[in-house]
Amino acid sequence: MLDILIHNATVVTQNSGREVFSPGMVGIRGDHIALVRGAGVDADRDALLPEAKETIDAAGCILMPGLINAHTHLPMSLFRGLADDLPLDLWLNEHIFPAEARFITPANVRTGTLLSCAELLLGGTTTCCDGYFLESEVAMAVADSGMRAILGQGVIDFPAPGVGDPADNVAHAAEYVKVWRGRHERITPAIFCHSPYTCGSKTLRGAKAAARELGAPFLIHLAETRGEAGMIVEAAGRSPTHYLDELGLLDNGSLLVHGVWLDEADIQRIAASGAAVAHCPESNMKLASGVMPLSDLHTAGIHVGLGTDGSASNNDLDLFGEMSTTARLHKVMQRDPTVADAHQVLAMATSEGARALGMDAQIGSISKGKLADLVIVETRTPHFTPMYEPVSHLVYAARGGDVRHVMVGGRWVVRERQLLTFELAPVMAEARAVAVHIQGRA
Ligand SMILES: [Zn+2]
């Protein structure tokens, strides 16, 4: 007996064979997928639906794996639209870092995180990989939201929210990992070094050593801007990637975020190390940081996930929009419409994203035995009509607003576009109140 059966949907599995069942059915038992099958193969069998406590007829909808956002800063939704149209160094040093120093309190972190989780879940994202300060507060809010996440405590060599003395930054992050390890089934604690230009070599080595010892993922912004690359070359005599590699920071437990300024030698280093990369094209475009050489990373066999980055540099958390941007950006940059095809890009937000996060045994495709992180997308709309190829529409025509229902670990978190896990109106009211405060003092 199944707990939930979803049938009559176009099932885009994102499994290794990229099978699409149209129509197909998916059965859920407890927190995992217990049945995946196409209809129309065996008429006798199709006449009788498998028994389930709840049966959903998803005619006119696409059933797909929950999207995976490989890079976020959840509490930064509070700074959405606070400072736009600026280069990264000005934006960060004169707007974001000062606003964080004044307004990142435990209560505000909770508000910003819940707001982001609502946006993510309502838009079909079921897992994210986050890095920020006061990450314990982030973790409690994520747990309440119903999302799944890798959550990295921020490490930076200057006083930060929750860590007044930078000398304590690595110990603080290690303590956070110990507290959250094994504590909640949907949360994986991690360590997030801000970047090679805001953390010294001792901090970088110490943070990676702690992550390795604790078996926690290690996250870091890398080679985001040309200015960063120049700074590290000047200080260390090598590229940021070469520098991190020499410090022993690159291995299959590391997720490198951005990777815009990489040369061929850098790409080979990353490929040889087994490290994965999170691609954040909209943030890189908005801050005019540059364009990651995506095709070269793919050719080298590097697992690349897709991230939005924080809402202050995007300015939304819609992975459908991010997929569309990714496909178009690389085509125009390479003047080649065959690169970053729809299948490749959808994989970056599902199966490949799961590989980049080291979670492919649990999530990333609709496969028997995997966790039931599922999204149902409405297709009976003008912009989905007609539908020759569902994957094409998911990448080039869909938006987060097309998502009707969302499930994480077999539990409904969104039904008919309504969030079920917490009350959203008071969170938005609180975010507006915080913004008044920020605007008055910023
Ligand atoms: Zn970032």
XYZ file of C-alpha atoms and ligand atoms in Angstrom:
443
model
C 0.000 0.000 0.000
C 1.346 3.393 -1.064
C 0.891 6.573 0.948
C 0.504 8.784 -2.128
C 0.028 7.982 -5.813
C 0.399 10.686 -8.477
C -0.794 9.519 -11.889
C -1.656 10.871 -15.345
C 1.260 13.341 -15.237
C 4.036 13.799 -17.778
C 6.836 12.431 -15.603
C 10.238 13.993 -16.359
C 12.411 11.646 -14.302
C 15.937 13.087 -14.832
C 17.209 9.527 -14.212
C 20.384 8.307 -15.943
C 18.408 7.473 -19.101
C 16.566 10.823 -18.915
C 13.320 8.896 -19.242
C 10.071 10.799 -19.695
C 6.788 8.938 -19.131
C 3.805 10.558 -20.768
C 1.639 9.756 -18.978
C 3.318 8.116 -16.021
C 2.780 7.498 -12.331
C 4.868 7.864 -9.196
C 4.106 6.214 -5.860
C 5.397 7.437 -2.501
C 5.785 5.446 0.679
C 6.978 7.297 3.794
C 9.676 9.741 2.717
C 10.784 7.972 -0.458
C 9.740 7.068 -3.982
C 8.428 3.507 -4.073
C 7.173 3.254 -7.665
C 7.895 4.927 -11.008
C 6.261 3.718 -14.154
C 4.956 4.717 -17.528
C 1.363 4.009 -18.442
C 0.216 2.565 -21.736
C 2.683 -0.320 -21.787
C 0.422 -2.865 -20.166
C -3.312 -2.143 -20.613
C -4.418 -4.722 -17.987
C -2.094 -3.297 -15.395
C -3.070 0.304 -16.177
C -6.764 -0.468 -15.672
C -6.091 -0.931 -11.967
C -4.264 1.844 -10.182
C -2.006 0.755 -7.312
C -3.706 1.259 -3.979
C -2.772 4.417 -2.078
C -4.098 6.416 0.860
C -4.102 9.564 -1.320
C -4.387 9.478 -5.129
C -3.768 12.563 -7.231
C -4.808 12.842 -10.863
C -2.161 15.166 -12.297
C -3.543 15.353 -15.828
C -2.213 18.421 -17.647
C 0.808 18.667 -15.380
C 4.507 17.838 -15.432
C 5.842 15.875 -12.459
C 9.558 16.484 -12.010
C 12.232 16.214 -9.315
C 12.440 19.149 -6.907
C 14.931 21.752 -8.138
C 18.289 22.125 -6.388
C 19.705 25.610 -5.801
C 23.470 25.134 -5.439
C 24.212 28.566 -3.968
C 22.168 30.895 -1.770
C 22.524 33.353 1.112
C 19.013 32.895 2.515
C 18.813 35.832 4.997
C 19.854 38.287 2.254
C 16.281 38.475 0.988
C 16.085 41.385 3.470
C 18.537 43.306 1.240
C 16.743 42.618 -2.053
C 16.848 45.821 -4.098
C 18.705 47.767 -1.383
C 21.690 48.513 -3.653
C 21.616 47.706 -7.360
C 23.665 48.626 -10.417
C 27.028 48.623 -8.645
C 30.278 46.641 -9.113
C 30.948 43.844 -6.618
C 33.598 45.622 -4.504
C 31.507 48.800 -4.023
C 28.301 46.810 -3.572
C 29.900 44.534 -0.972
C 32.109 46.981 0.941
C 29.883 50.055 0.986
C 26.418 48.526 1.092
C 26.157 44.839 1.971
C 28.895 44.398 4.614
C 27.821 47.565 6.554
C 24.123 46.579 6.363
C 25.014 43.099 7.601
C 27.072 44.491 10.485
C 24.088 46.571 11.679
C 21.028 44.530 10.850
C 21.968 40.871 10.872
C 20.488 39.820 14.201
C 19.112 36.361 15.050
C 15.521 37.597 14.621
C 16.240 39.209 11.249
C 18.117 36.134 10.037
C 15.055 34.041 10.836
C 12.750 36.445 8.980
C 14.983 36.629 5.899
C 15.476 32.861 5.832
C 11.764 32.077 6.088
C 11.039 34.603 3.344
C 13.619 32.946 1.063
C 12.385 29.440 1.870
C 8.851 30.484 0.943
C 10.050 31.894 -2.379
C 12.124 28.794 -3.090
C 9.425 26.255 -2.204
C 6.643 28.112 -4.034
C 8.928 28.192 -7.090
C 9.701 24.469 -7.055
C 13.081 24.422 -5.290
C 13.237 21.720 -2.617
C 16.963 21.774 -1.728
C 19.440 24.617 -1.426
C 23.075 24.982 -0.464
C 23.492 28.066 1.697
C 26.297 30.019 3.290
C 25.840 32.831 5.795
C 26.449 34.044 9.339
C 24.368 32.963 12.380
C 23.767 29.768 10.413
C 22.246 28.044 13.441
C 19.369 30.520 13.154
C 19.189 29.777 9.430
C 19.068 26.042 10.201
C 16.195 26.399 12.674
C 14.179 28.429 10.159
C 14.929 26.003 7.305
C 13.866 23.095 9.514
C 10.546 24.872 10.181
C 10.048 25.684 6.484
C 10.065 22.064 5.336
C 13.029 22.548 2.949
C 16.089 20.355 2.602
C 19.461 22.110 2.733
C 23.201 22.087 3.120
C 23.866 25.039 5.430
C 27.360 26.487 5.763
C 28.444 28.633 8.712
C 30.310 31.642 7.308
C 34.014 32.138 8.014
C 35.653 35.491 7.274
C 38.734 37.287 8.660
C 36.957 40.288 10.081
C 34.316 40.693 12.804
C 31.032 39.201 11.558
C 27.517 38.732 12.979
C 27.765 36.107 15.719
C 31.594 36.014 15.659
C 32.966 39.231 17.173
C 36.592 38.066 17.149
C 37.750 36.665 13.790
C 40.323 34.541 15.655
C 37.361 32.350 16.707
C 35.828 31.981 13.219
C 36.975 28.431 12.420
C 36.314 27.090 15.928
C 32.849 28.661 15.830
C 32.058 27.014 12.478
C 33.344 23.635 13.683
C 31.192 23.906 16.819
C 28.137 24.697 14.657
C 28.782 21.589 12.526
C 29.065 19.416 15.646
C 25.752 20.765 16.982
C 23.846 20.191 13.704
C 25.460 16.939 12.559
C 22.792 14.241 12.606
C 20.356 16.543 14.414
C 17.785 17.027 11.646
C 17.060 14.695 8.730
C 16.749 17.520 6.185
C 19.780 19.555 7.263
C 23.460 18.949 6.496
C 25.778 21.402 8.279
C 28.787 22.732 6.341
C 31.599 25.287 6.550
C 31.546 28.261 4.181
C 34.705 30.338 3.761
C 33.679 33.619 2.184
C 36.554 33.808 -0.342
C 40.330 33.623 -0.823
C 40.482 37.438 -0.573
C 38.553 37.807 2.718
C 40.151 34.798 4.474
C 43.911 34.399 5.041
C 45.759 31.168 4.268
C 45.721 30.049 7.923
C 41.941 30.478 8.096
C 41.419 28.717 4.766
C 43.559 25.728 5.767
C 42.027 25.519 9.240
C 38.450 25.688 7.923
C 39.063 22.985 5.319
C 40.812 20.782 7.899
C 37.832 21.137 10.255
C 35.361 20.332 7.456
C 37.375 17.260 6.467
C 37.667 16.041 10.041
C 33.922 16.469 10.626
C 32.933 15.018 7.256
C 31.165 18.265 6.378
C 30.937 19.929 2.945
C 33.282 22.875 2.380
C 31.960 25.854 0.395
C 33.830 28.897 -0.936
C 33.343 31.746 -3.441
C 36.173 31.420 -5.973
C 37.367 33.436 -8.977
C 34.237 35.578 -9.057
C 35.753 38.797 -10.428
C 38.788 39.837 -12.427
C 39.748 42.080 -9.482
C 39.879 39.067 -7.135
C 42.045 37.136 -9.596
C 44.434 40.096 -9.873
C 44.580 40.510 -6.083
C 45.498 36.865 -5.472
C 48.021 36.779 -8.321
C 49.677 39.846 -6.819
C 49.697 38.496 -3.248
C 50.372 34.796 -3.876
C 51.930 34.754 -7.326
C 49.296 32.359 -8.691
C 45.659 32.219 -9.742
C 43.002 31.901 -7.002
C 42.350 28.273 -8.027
C 46.061 27.370 -8.073
C 46.420 29.066 -4.672
C 43.536 27.109 -3.100
C 44.830 23.884 -4.635
C 48.264 24.438 -3.058
C 46.600 25.066 0.294
C 44.944 21.651 -0.059
C 41.420 23.050 -0.337
C 40.314 21.279 -3.502
C 38.826 17.800 -3.196
C 35.497 16.071 -3.719
C 34.136 17.596 -0.499
C 34.543 21.144 -1.828
C 31.976 23.221 -3.699
C 33.516 26.197 -5.522
C 31.074 29.007 -6.179
C 31.206 31.157 -9.357
C 34.414 30.005 -11.112
C 34.146 32.853 -13.599
C 37.865 33.643 -13.975
C 39.321 30.215 -14.671
C 41.977 29.395 -17.242
C 42.560 25.963 -18.757
C 45.098 25.007 -16.049
C 42.589 26.013 -13.312
C 39.889 23.893 -14.926
C 42.223 20.889 -15.107
C 43.125 21.344 -11.416
C 39.470 21.412 -10.402
C 38.673 18.377 -12.573
C 41.615 16.393 -11.143
C 40.623 17.269 -7.557
C 37.007 16.116 -7.847
C 35.705 19.461 -6.538
C 32.352 20.658 -7.900
C 31.316 24.129 -9.026
C 28.164 26.192 -8.481
C 27.292 28.424 -11.440
C 25.370 31.655 -10.649
C 24.912 33.349 -14.034
C 22.309 35.977 -13.100
C 24.358 37.248 -10.156
C 27.515 37.270 -12.319
C 25.629 39.188 -15.008
C 24.082 41.706 -12.599
C 27.429 42.485 -10.956
C 29.127 42.346 -14.390
C 31.616 39.842 -12.964
C 31.945 37.888 -16.202
C 30.788 34.567 -17.657
C 31.916 31.158 -16.429
C 33.447 29.002 -19.215
C 30.675 26.432 -18.734
C 31.373 24.307 -21.816
C 35.040 23.924 -20.813
C 34.013 22.807 -17.302
C 31.594 20.287 -18.769
C 34.222 19.003 -21.219
C 36.622 18.523 -18.290
C 33.964 16.402 -16.530
C 33.368 18.773 -13.606
C 29.972 18.523 -11.898
C 28.322 21.943 -12.187
C 25.215 22.874 -10.204
C 23.072 25.961 -10.712
C 22.615 28.642 -8.048
C 20.838 31.958 -7.760
C 23.264 33.449 -5.220
C 21.609 35.755 -2.649
C 18.518 37.817 -3.437
C 20.547 41.026 -3.168
C 22.522 40.188 -6.320
C 19.941 38.378 -8.477
C 17.282 39.638 -7.285
C 15.004 36.595 -7.094
C 15.408 32.930 -6.197
C 13.587 31.500 -9.214
C 15.577 28.577 -10.616
C 13.295 28.332 -13.654
C 14.392 31.857 -14.584
C 18.002 30.930 -13.832
C 17.799 27.916 -16.170
C 16.464 30.067 -18.981
C 19.228 32.644 -18.431
C 21.917 29.944 -18.343
C 20.886 28.409 -21.656
C 20.675 31.769 -23.428
C 23.801 33.360 -21.904
C 26.204 30.632 -23.005
C 24.716 30.470 -26.491
C 25.219 34.185 -27.091
C 28.666 34.257 -25.462
C 29.899 31.376 -27.613
C 27.800 32.455 -30.606
C 26.674 28.836 -30.769
C 23.003 27.910 -30.188
C 23.881 24.229 -29.643
C 25.729 24.809 -26.334
C 23.972 24.675 -22.918
C 21.033 22.765 -24.386
C 17.793 22.382 -22.439
C 18.623 18.840 -21.222
C 22.041 19.886 -19.962
C 20.644 22.928 -18.171
C 17.735 21.070 -16.544
C 20.292 18.508 -15.308
C 22.303 21.317 -13.684
C 19.241 22.177 -11.560
C 18.394 18.505 -10.805
C 20.609 15.403 -11.260
C 23.918 17.233 -11.830
C 23.111 19.706 -9.070
C 22.660 16.744 -6.727
C 26.070 15.377 -7.816
C 27.694 18.779 -7.249
C 26.343 18.722 -3.677
C 27.305 15.069 -3.113
C 23.631 14.181 -2.603
C 22.932 12.195 -5.782
C 22.217 8.980 -3.876
C 19.258 10.736 -2.191
C 17.896 13.396 -4.564
C 18.079 14.828 -8.095
C 15.888 12.392 -10.024
C 12.599 10.533 -9.817
C 14.015 7.089 -9.119
C 12.777 4.259 -6.920
C 14.397 4.471 -3.488
C 15.301 8.162 -3.674
C 13.703 10.754 -1.382
C 10.304 11.973 -2.572
C 11.263 15.591 -3.343
C 8.795 16.317 -6.143
C 7.295 19.233 -8.024
C 4.082 19.383 -10.046
C 4.029 22.071 -12.744
C 0.794 23.240 -14.369
C 0.956 23.111 -18.184
C -2.624 24.067 -19.112
C -1.550 27.661 -19.714
C -0.943 29.652 -22.921
C 2.841 29.699 -22.550
C 2.994 25.881 -22.202
C 0.788 25.292 -25.260
C 1.432 23.270 -27.389
C 3.985 20.989 -25.741
C 6.209 19.054 -28.141
C 8.978 18.544 -25.597
C 8.420 19.080 -21.844
C 12.118 19.667 -21.070
C 12.222 22.521 -23.583
C 9.283 24.236 -21.881
C 10.733 23.730 -18.389
C 13.916 25.561 -19.434
C 12.727 28.127 -21.977
C 9.086 28.894 -21.101
C 8.433 28.065 -17.438
C 8.587 30.335 -14.400
C 8.434 29.576 -10.695
C 4.810 30.741 -10.703
C 3.863 27.688 -12.808
C 4.498 25.385 -9.833
C 1.259 24.051 -8.304
C 2.304 21.457 -5.730
C 5.584 20.667 -3.982
C 6.611 17.757 -1.796
C 9.775 17.338 0.294
C 10.538 13.893 1.690
C 7.002 12.653 1.028
C 5.387 15.616 2.825
C 3.356 18.230 0.982
C 4.850 21.677 1.591
C 2.943 23.525 -1.158
C -0.559 22.694 -2.405
C -2.364 24.740 -5.056
C 0.365 27.418 -4.813
C -0.160 27.807 -1.040
C 2.622 27.263 1.452
C 1.539 24.738 4.095
C 4.473 24.777 6.510
C 4.255 28.232 8.065
C 2.231 31.429 7.864
C 3.757 33.634 5.207
C 1.854 36.922 5.742
C 3.426 37.745 9.153
C 6.905 36.924 7.771
C 6.420 39.353 4.868
C 5.064 41.992 7.262
C 8.140 41.565 9.451
C 10.462 41.792 6.400
C 8.803 45.071 5.410
C 9.218 46.397 8.956
C 12.923 45.462 8.949
C 13.332 47.196 5.571
C 11.911 50.450 6.993
C 14.517 50.223 9.729
C 17.344 49.489 7.233
C 16.279 52.324 4.946
C 16.121 54.787 7.823
C 19.651 54.047 8.956
C 21.508 52.820 5.891
Zn 27.440 34.017 -2.972
